[in-house]
């Protein structure tokens, strides 16, 4: 059963970029489409975590600051991811998000007493190389390839930093409270995010609302997939499988799935240097996960 959980977690982890890519293509050029996506996704996620919190209503006020920190990171990541997917390549956006492991690793060295291994050192170096290769424009621009713009870089960095912030606050809270109050942490964090994005959407341009509201089922499903993925990850945290059998596949296979999906379905074309960057990034994620 644990192996089934791993497979399900891998598939569900891939849905964030895939659903976001489909939604952006369906709502291309429509005003406030990203605001609606964020609002609907956060409402979906907060509702699911709220149900789980009601089932297991453990509460400690000391957890709320961690919820606030997680919420800030989550909002930044969600905002960055959907806008990065809208303004740039799905494949490279996913790679940047996954490589936020580098920040978590550095934090672990300083604050969690994590060991500095040769694998991690090489992984950190390869991460820098991968980012440079993916962002390097070269001397000429081929119009057939996806372009890297300053706007995409800004949004990708938000996804990168926000995802790292989520990992740091979530793991720190679990370490401090011996694995308890996870439902409280996630419910109040996502509830705050849902309120923020609902207010943002309420103040946005609604002239295309009749069109984009019909596609709101996409972020709603994406939110449910995100929650179910986290449930599988929680179950795997107490499994008998070695950590490398859990977190390594979950780090690498979603990248491969999204890369193949972007190539075949979204028809994204990358330069040779960007393909080398993707390959280097995959290796760096593997090393950082060991």
mmCIF file of C-alpha atoms in Angstrom:
data_model
loop_
_atom_site.group_PDB
_atom_site.id
_atom_site.type_symbol
_atom_site.label_atom_id
_atom_site.label_comp_id
_atom_site.label_asym_id
_atom_site.label_seq_id
_atom_site.Cartn_x
_atom_site.Cartn_y
_atom_site.Cartn_z
ATOM 1 C CA UNK A 1 0.000 0.000 0.000
ATOM 2 C CA UNK A 2 2.878 2.405 0.752
ATOM 3 C CA UNK A 3 4.155 2.040 -2.813
ATOM 4 C CA UNK A 4 0.682 2.923 -4.085
ATOM 5 C CA UNK A 5 0.749 6.051 -1.906
ATOM 6 C CA UNK A 6 4.078 7.044 -3.477
ATOM 7 C CA UNK A 7 2.734 6.596 -7.018
ATOM 8 C CA UNK A 8 -0.433 8.579 -6.214
ATOM 9 C CA UNK A 9 1.591 11.370 -4.575
ATOM 10 C CA UNK A 10 3.845 11.599 -7.645
ATOM 11 C CA UNK A 11 0.903 11.828 -10.060
ATOM 12 C CA UNK A 12 -0.943 14.378 -7.921
ATOM 13 C CA UNK A 13 2.199 16.479 -7.473
ATOM 14 C CA UNK A 14 2.351 16.853 -11.258
ATOM 15 C CA UNK A 15 -1.164 18.291 -11.484
ATOM 16 C CA UNK A 16 -0.302 21.786 -10.197
ATOM 17 C CA UNK A 17 1.643 22.761 -13.307
ATOM 18 C CA UNK A 18 -0.508 20.743 -15.704
ATOM 19 C CA UNK A 19 -3.843 22.173 -14.515
ATOM 20 C CA UNK A 20 -2.344 25.655 -14.389
ATOM 21 C CA UNK A 21 -1.078 25.288 -17.951
ATOM 22 C CA UNK A 22 -4.466 24.136 -19.234
ATOM 23 C CA UNK A 23 -6.279 26.943 -17.409
ATOM 24 C CA UNK A 24 -3.962 29.668 -18.739
ATOM 25 C CA UNK A 25 -4.412 28.422 -22.282
ATOM 26 C CA UNK A 26 -8.202 28.237 -21.888
ATOM 27 C CA UNK A 27 -8.343 31.777 -20.438
ATOM 28 C CA UNK A 28 -5.591 33.399 -22.518
ATOM 29 C CA UNK A 29 -6.086 37.157 -22.719
ATOM 30 C CA UNK A 30 -9.000 37.186 -20.266
ATOM 31 C CA UNK A 31 -8.903 39.773 -17.495
ATOM 32 C CA UNK A 32 -8.540 38.623 -13.862
ATOM 33 C CA UNK A 33 -8.115 34.975 -14.863
ATOM 34 C CA UNK A 34 -5.146 34.445 -12.527
ATOM 35 C CA UNK A 35 -7.004 36.164 -9.664
ATOM 36 C CA UNK A 36 -9.957 33.797 -10.062
ATOM 37 C CA UNK A 37 -7.635 30.776 -10.276
ATOM 38 C CA UNK A 38 -5.897 31.681 -7.021
ATOM 39 C CA UNK A 39 -9.191 32.441 -5.269
ATOM 40 C CA UNK A 40 -10.882 29.199 -6.344
ATOM 41 C CA UNK A 41 -7.855 27.054 -5.591
ATOM 42 C CA UNK A 42 -7.366 28.484 -2.084
ATOM 43 C CA UNK A 43 -11.073 28.134 -1.256
ATOM 44 C CA UNK A 44 -10.907 24.499 -2.357
ATOM 45 C CA UNK A 45 -7.757 23.806 -0.323
ATOM 46 C CA UNK A 46 -8.999 25.631 2.794
ATOM 47 C CA UNK A 47 -12.339 23.772 2.681
ATOM 48 C CA UNK A 48 -10.612 20.386 2.540
ATOM 49 C CA UNK A 49 -8.233 21.207 5.383
ATOM 50 C CA UNK A 50 -11.147 22.655 7.362
ATOM 51 C CA UNK A 51 -12.973 19.324 7.118
ATOM 52 C CA UNK A 52 -9.869 17.486 8.337
ATOM 53 C CA UNK A 53 -9.420 19.977 11.183
ATOM 54 C CA UNK A 54 -13.012 19.352 12.297
ATOM 55 C CA UNK A 55 -12.320 15.612 12.257
ATOM 56 C CA UNK A 56 -9.176 16.107 14.358
ATOM 57 C CA UNK A 57 -9.772 19.410 16.222
ATOM 58 C CA UNK A 58 -6.457 19.652 18.082
ATOM 59 C CA UNK A 59 -5.665 23.319 18.747
ATOM 60 C CA UNK A 60 -2.715 25.177 20.229
ATOM 61 C CA UNK A 61 -2.442 28.953 19.920
ATOM 62 C CA UNK A 62 1.336 28.612 19.675
ATOM 63 C CA UNK A 63 0.888 27.026 16.232
ATOM 64 C CA UNK A 64 -0.760 30.133 14.750
ATOM 65 C CA UNK A 65 2.507 32.063 14.102
ATOM 66 C CA UNK A 66 3.692 29.075 12.051
ATOM 67 C CA UNK A 67 0.372 29.129 10.199
ATOM 68 C CA UNK A 68 0.904 32.807 9.424
ATOM 69 C CA UNK A 69 4.409 32.196 8.093
ATOM 70 C CA UNK A 70 3.246 29.237 6.023
ATOM 71 C CA UNK A 71 0.324 31.312 4.711
ATOM 72 C CA UNK A 72 2.614 34.105 3.517
ATOM 73 C CA UNK A 73 4.852 31.623 1.717
ATOM 74 C CA UNK A 74 1.857 29.749 0.292
ATOM 75 C CA UNK A 75 0.242 32.920 -1.062
ATOM 76 C CA UNK A 76 3.504 34.070 -2.652
ATOM 77 C CA UNK A 77 4.066 30.626 -4.190
ATOM 78 C CA UNK A 78 0.517 30.274 -5.523
ATOM 79 C CA UNK A 79 0.571 33.790 -6.995
ATOM 80 C CA UNK A 80 4.002 33.209 -8.515
ATOM 81 C CA UNK A 81 3.254 29.777 -9.988
ATOM 82 C CA UNK A 82 0.055 30.628 -11.862
ATOM 83 C CA UNK A 83 1.546 33.860 -13.238
ATOM 84 C CA UNK A 84 4.826 32.159 -14.163
ATOM 85 C CA UNK A 85 2.822 29.484 -16.009
ATOM 86 C CA UNK A 86 0.906 32.294 -17.758
ATOM 87 C CA UNK A 87 3.978 34.263 -18.846
ATOM 88 C CA UNK A 88 6.551 31.535 -19.490
ATOM 89 C CA UNK A 89 7.279 27.847 -20.030
ATOM 90 C CA UNK A 90 5.494 25.250 -17.919
ATOM 91 C CA UNK A 91 8.564 23.017 -17.841
ATOM 92 C CA UNK A 92 10.990 25.635 -16.505
ATOM 93 C CA UNK A 93 8.422 26.976 -14.033
ATOM 94 C CA UNK A 94 8.071 23.500 -12.550
ATOM 95 C CA UNK A 95 11.849 23.099 -12.424
ATOM 96 C CA UNK A 96 12.291 26.398 -10.566
ATOM 97 C CA UNK A 97 9.610 25.435 -8.055
ATOM 98 C CA UNK A 98 11.166 22.023 -7.394
ATOM 99 C CA UNK A 99 14.648 23.501 -7.007
ATOM 100 C CA UNK A 100 13.438 25.498 -4.014
ATOM 101 C CA UNK A 101 14.854 22.457 -2.197
ATOM 102 C CA UNK A 102 18.158 24.334 -2.281
ATOM 103 C CA UNK A 103 16.846 26.977 0.137
ATOM 104 C CA UNK A 104 15.380 24.327 2.428
ATOM 105 C CA UNK A 105 18.707 22.492 2.405
ATOM 106 C CA UNK A 106 20.673 25.624 3.293
ATOM 107 C CA UNK A 107 18.199 26.391 6.088
ATOM 108 C CA UNK A 108 18.641 22.860 7.389
ATOM 109 C CA UNK A 109 22.413 23.267 7.585
ATOM 110 C CA UNK A 110 22.116 26.451 9.642
ATOM 111 C CA UNK A 111 19.105 25.828 11.891
ATOM 112 C CA UNK A 112 18.283 22.092 11.886
ATOM 113 C CA UNK A 113 21.759 20.677 12.203
ATOM 114 C CA UNK A 114 21.452 18.800 8.928
ATOM 115 C CA UNK A 115 24.690 17.137 7.794
ATOM 116 C CA UNK A 116 26.623 18.687 4.910
ATOM 117 C CA UNK A 117 27.315 15.745 2.596
ATOM 118 C CA UNK A 118 29.238 15.661 -0.705
ATOM 119 C CA UNK A 119 25.933 14.905 -2.486
ATOM 120 C CA UNK A 120 24.380 18.089 -1.116
ATOM 121 C CA UNK A 121 27.390 20.237 -2.006
ATOM 122 C CA UNK A 122 27.384 18.964 -5.598
ATOM 123 C CA UNK A 123 23.588 19.358 -5.724
ATOM 124 C CA UNK A 124 23.803 23.001 -4.654
ATOM 125 C CA UNK A 125 26.457 23.722 -7.279
ATOM 126 C CA UNK A 126 24.427 22.006 -10.006
ATOM 127 C CA UNK A 127 21.360 24.024 -8.998
ATOM 128 C CA UNK A 128 23.214 27.253 -9.735
ATOM 129 C CA UNK A 129 24.406 25.853 -13.078
ATOM 130 C CA UNK A 130 20.858 24.714 -13.974
ATOM 131 C CA UNK A 131 19.345 28.127 -13.213
ATOM 132 C CA UNK A 132 22.009 29.923 -15.284
ATOM 133 C CA UNK A 133 21.500 27.571 -18.245
ATOM 134 C CA UNK A 134 17.713 27.870 -18.108
ATOM 135 C CA UNK A 135 17.763 31.675 -17.946
ATOM 136 C CA UNK A 136 20.594 32.290 -20.425
ATOM 137 C CA UNK A 137 19.166 33.825 -23.595
ATOM 138 C CA UNK A 138 22.139 33.291 -25.878
ATOM 139 C CA UNK A 139 23.199 35.490 -28.777
ATOM 140 C CA UNK A 140 20.134 34.887 -30.928
ATOM 141 C CA UNK A 141 16.452 34.379 -30.267
ATOM 142 C CA UNK A 142 14.612 31.614 -32.086
ATOM 143 C CA UNK A 143 10.940 32.572 -32.342
ATOM 144 C CA UNK A 144 9.975 28.905 -32.244
ATOM 145 C CA UNK A 145 11.258 28.543 -28.687
ATOM 146 C CA UNK A 146 9.643 29.828 -25.533
ATOM 147 C CA UNK A 147 11.088 33.108 -24.332
ATOM 148 C CA UNK A 148 12.365 34.009 -20.890
ATOM 149 C CA UNK A 149 11.137 37.474 -19.890
ATOM 150 C CA UNK A 150 11.819 39.627 -16.805
ATOM 151 C CA UNK A 151 8.176 39.133 -15.756
ATOM 152 C CA UNK A 152 8.516 35.348 -15.886
ATOM 153 C CA UNK A 153 11.765 35.498 -13.901
ATOM 154 C CA UNK A 154 10.055 37.592 -11.212
ATOM 155 C CA UNK A 155 7.089 35.208 -10.936
ATOM 156 C CA UNK A 156 9.333 32.111 -11.051
ATOM 157 C CA UNK A 157 11.430 33.525 -8.203
ATOM 158 C CA UNK A 158 8.239 34.108 -6.214
ATOM 159 C CA UNK A 159 7.276 30.456 -6.755
ATOM 160 C CA UNK A 160 10.816 29.418 -5.821
ATOM 161 C CA UNK A 161 10.964 31.489 -2.624
ATOM 162 C CA UNK A 162 7.365 30.913 -1.558
ATOM 163 C CA UNK A 163 7.636 27.147 -1.913
ATOM 164 C CA UNK A 164 10.848 27.140 0.144
ATOM 165 C CA UNK A 165 9.175 29.267 2.824
ATOM 166 C CA UNK A 166 6.283 26.790 3.049
ATOM 167 C CA UNK A 167 8.647 23.850 3.482
ATOM 168 C CA UNK A 168 10.641 25.632 6.192
ATOM 169 C CA UNK A 169 7.637 26.699 8.284
ATOM 170 C CA UNK A 170 5.859 23.357 7.893
ATOM 171 C CA UNK A 171 8.864 21.258 8.855
ATOM 172 C CA UNK A 172 9.864 23.575 11.707
ATOM 173 C CA UNK A 173 6.354 23.418 13.180
ATOM 174 C CA UNK A 174 6.291 19.653 12.961
ATOM 175 C CA UNK A 175 9.707 19.413 14.622
ATOM 176 C CA UNK A 176 8.754 21.777 17.469
ATOM 177 C CA UNK A 177 5.389 20.113 18.164
ATOM 178 C CA UNK A 178 6.457 16.476 17.653
ATOM 179 C CA UNK A 179 4.350 15.976 14.542
ATOM 180 C CA UNK A 180 1.103 17.281 16.058
ATOM 181 C CA UNK A 181 -1.347 20.046 14.992
ATOM 182 C CA UNK A 182 -0.742 19.549 11.258
ATOM 183 C CA UNK A 183 -4.426 20.055 10.465
ATOM 184 C CA UNK A 184 -4.536 23.266 12.497
ATOM 185 C CA UNK A 185 -1.402 24.565 10.803
ATOM 186 C CA UNK A 186 -2.721 23.927 7.307
ATOM 187 C CA UNK A 187 -6.322 25.000 7.895
ATOM 188 C CA UNK A 188 -5.582 28.427 9.351
ATOM 189 C CA UNK A 189 -2.773 29.008 6.845
ATOM 190 C CA UNK A 190 -4.923 28.208 3.813
ATOM 191 C CA UNK A 191 -7.967 29.984 5.302
ATOM 192 C CA UNK A 192 -5.936 33.190 5.557
ATOM 193 C CA UNK A 193 -4.764 32.691 1.971
ATOM 194 C CA UNK A 194 -8.326 32.097 0.771
ATOM 195 C CA UNK A 195 -9.481 35.344 2.406
ATOM 196 C CA UNK A 196 -6.608 37.310 0.858
ATOM 197 C CA UNK A 197 -7.165 36.001 -2.672
ATOM 198 C CA UNK A 198 -10.936 36.374 -2.402
ATOM 199 C CA UNK A 199 -10.463 40.068 -1.564
ATOM 200 C CA UNK A 200 -7.998 40.447 -4.448
ATOM 201 C CA UNK A 201 -10.442 38.849 -6.880
ATOM 202 C CA UNK A 202 -13.333 40.950 -5.543
ATOM 203 C CA UNK A 203 -11.376 44.120 -6.396
ATOM 204 C CA UNK A 204 -10.246 42.910 -9.833
ATOM 205 C CA UNK A 205 -11.661 43.599 -13.302
ATOM 206 C CA UNK A 206 -14.787 41.419 -13.741
ATOM 207 C CA UNK A 207 -15.565 42.183 -17.380
ATOM 208 C CA UNK A 208 -14.537 38.662 -18.461
ATOM 209 C CA UNK A 209 -16.079 36.968 -15.447
ATOM 210 C CA UNK A 210 -18.820 35.158 -17.360
ATOM 211 C CA UNK A 211 -16.150 33.403 -19.438
ATOM 212 C CA UNK A 212 -13.532 32.548 -16.804
ATOM 213 C CA UNK A 213 -16.054 31.474 -14.141
ATOM 214 C CA UNK A 214 -16.986 28.530 -16.396
ATOM 215 C CA UNK A 215 -13.366 27.354 -16.148
ATOM 216 C CA UNK A 216 -13.196 27.701 -12.356
ATOM 217 C CA UNK A 217 -13.602 23.943 -11.987
ATOM 218 C CA UNK A 218 -9.922 23.614 -13.018
ATOM 219 C CA UNK A 219 -8.442 25.403 -9.956
ATOM 220 C CA UNK A 220 -11.048 23.733 -7.720
ATOM 221 C CA UNK A 221 -9.866 20.303 -8.874
ATOM 222 C CA UNK A 222 -6.219 21.417 -8.620
ATOM 223 C CA UNK A 223 -6.831 22.417 -4.998
ATOM 224 C CA UNK A 224 -8.367 19.052 -4.125
ATOM 225 C CA UNK A 225 -5.451 17.245 -5.801
ATOM 226 C CA UNK A 226 -3.001 19.309 -3.748
ATOM 227 C CA UNK A 227 -4.731 18.371 -0.488
ATOM 228 C CA UNK A 228 -4.981 14.669 -1.365
ATOM 229 C CA UNK A 229 -1.292 14.685 -2.292
ATOM 230 C CA UNK A 230 -0.444 16.126 1.133
ATOM 231 C CA UNK A 231 -2.555 13.422 2.795
ATOM 232 C CA UNK A 232 -0.505 10.743 1.023
ATOM 233 C CA UNK A 233 2.713 12.508 2.056
ATOM 234 C CA UNK A 234 1.499 12.585 5.677
ATOM 235 C CA UNK A 235 0.747 8.853 5.557
ATOM 236 C CA UNK A 236 4.164 8.140 4.057
ATOM 237 C CA UNK A 237 5.873 10.096 6.846
ATOM 238 C CA UNK A 238 5.089 7.194 9.209
ATOM 239 C CA UNK A 239 5.598 4.375 6.690
ATOM 240 C CA UNK A 240 8.316 1.713 6.853
ATOM 241 C CA UNK A 241 9.750 2.773 3.488
ATOM 242 C CA UNK A 242 13.197 4.424 3.511
ATOM 243 C CA UNK A 243 13.014 8.216 3.095
ATOM 244 C CA UNK A 244 14.905 7.984 -0.216
ATOM 245 C CA UNK A 245 12.142 5.703 -1.549
ATOM 246 C CA UNK A 246 9.569 8.362 -0.692
ATOM 247 C CA UNK A 247 11.020 11.830 -1.222
ATOM 248 C CA UNK A 248 13.442 11.120 -4.051
ATOM 249 C CA UNK A 249 10.753 9.814 -6.472
ATOM 250 C CA UNK A 250 8.428 12.651 -5.403
ATOM 251 C CA UNK A 251 11.132 15.182 -6.236
ATOM 252 C CA UNK A 252 12.193 13.807 -9.587
ATOM 253 C CA UNK A 253 9.272 12.054 -11.306
ATOM 254 C CA UNK A 254 6.865 15.042 -11.252
ATOM 255 C CA UNK A 255 9.576 17.010 -13.073
ATOM 256 C CA UNK A 256 9.868 14.303 -15.706
ATOM 257 C CA UNK A 257 6.084 13.965 -16.090
ATOM 258 C CA UNK A 258 5.560 17.710 -16.484
ATOM 259 C CA UNK A 259 8.516 17.978 -18.892
ATOM 260 C CA UNK A 260 7.088 15.246 -21.151
ATOM 261 C CA UNK A 261 3.592 16.720 -20.869
ATOM 262 C CA UNK A 262 4.864 20.192 -21.815
ATOM 263 C CA UNK A 263 6.727 18.798 -24.793
ATOM 264 C CA UNK A 264 3.936 16.580 -26.160
ATOM 265 C CA UNK A 265 0.722 18.415 -25.180
ATOM 266 C CA UNK A 266 1.717 22.071 -24.751
ATOM 267 C CA UNK A 267 4.239 21.881 -27.632
ATOM 268 C CA UNK A 268 6.864 23.852 -25.730
ATOM 269 C CA UNK A 269 10.250 24.101 -27.431
ATOM 270 C CA UNK A 270 13.405 24.849 -25.478
ATOM 271 C CA UNK A 271 16.897 25.767 -26.640
ATOM 272 C CA UNK A 272 19.669 23.209 -26.276
ATOM 273 C CA UNK A 273 21.096 25.111 -23.277
ATOM 274 C CA UNK A 274 17.704 25.047 -21.550
ATOM 275 C CA UNK A 275 17.372 21.288 -22.093
ATOM 276 C CA UNK A 276 20.816 20.855 -20.545
ATOM 277 C CA UNK A 277 19.623 23.099 -17.702
ATOM 278 C CA UNK A 278 16.545 20.917 -17.162
ATOM 279 C CA UNK A 279 18.700 17.792 -17.083
ATOM 280 C CA UNK A 280 21.148 19.441 -14.689
ATOM 281 C CA UNK A 281 18.274 20.586 -12.500
ATOM 282 C CA UNK A 282 16.861 17.066 -12.323
ATOM 283 C CA UNK A 283 20.258 15.736 -11.201
ATOM 284 C CA UNK A 284 20.553 18.513 -8.596
ATOM 285 C CA UNK A 285 17.101 17.673 -7.183
ATOM 286 C CA UNK A 286 18.098 14.006 -6.944
ATOM 287 C CA UNK A 287 21.294 14.855 -5.038
ATOM 288 C CA UNK A 288 19.511 17.285 -2.696
ATOM 289 C CA UNK A 289 16.915 14.600 -1.925
ATOM 290 C CA UNK A 290 19.465 11.946 -0.891
#
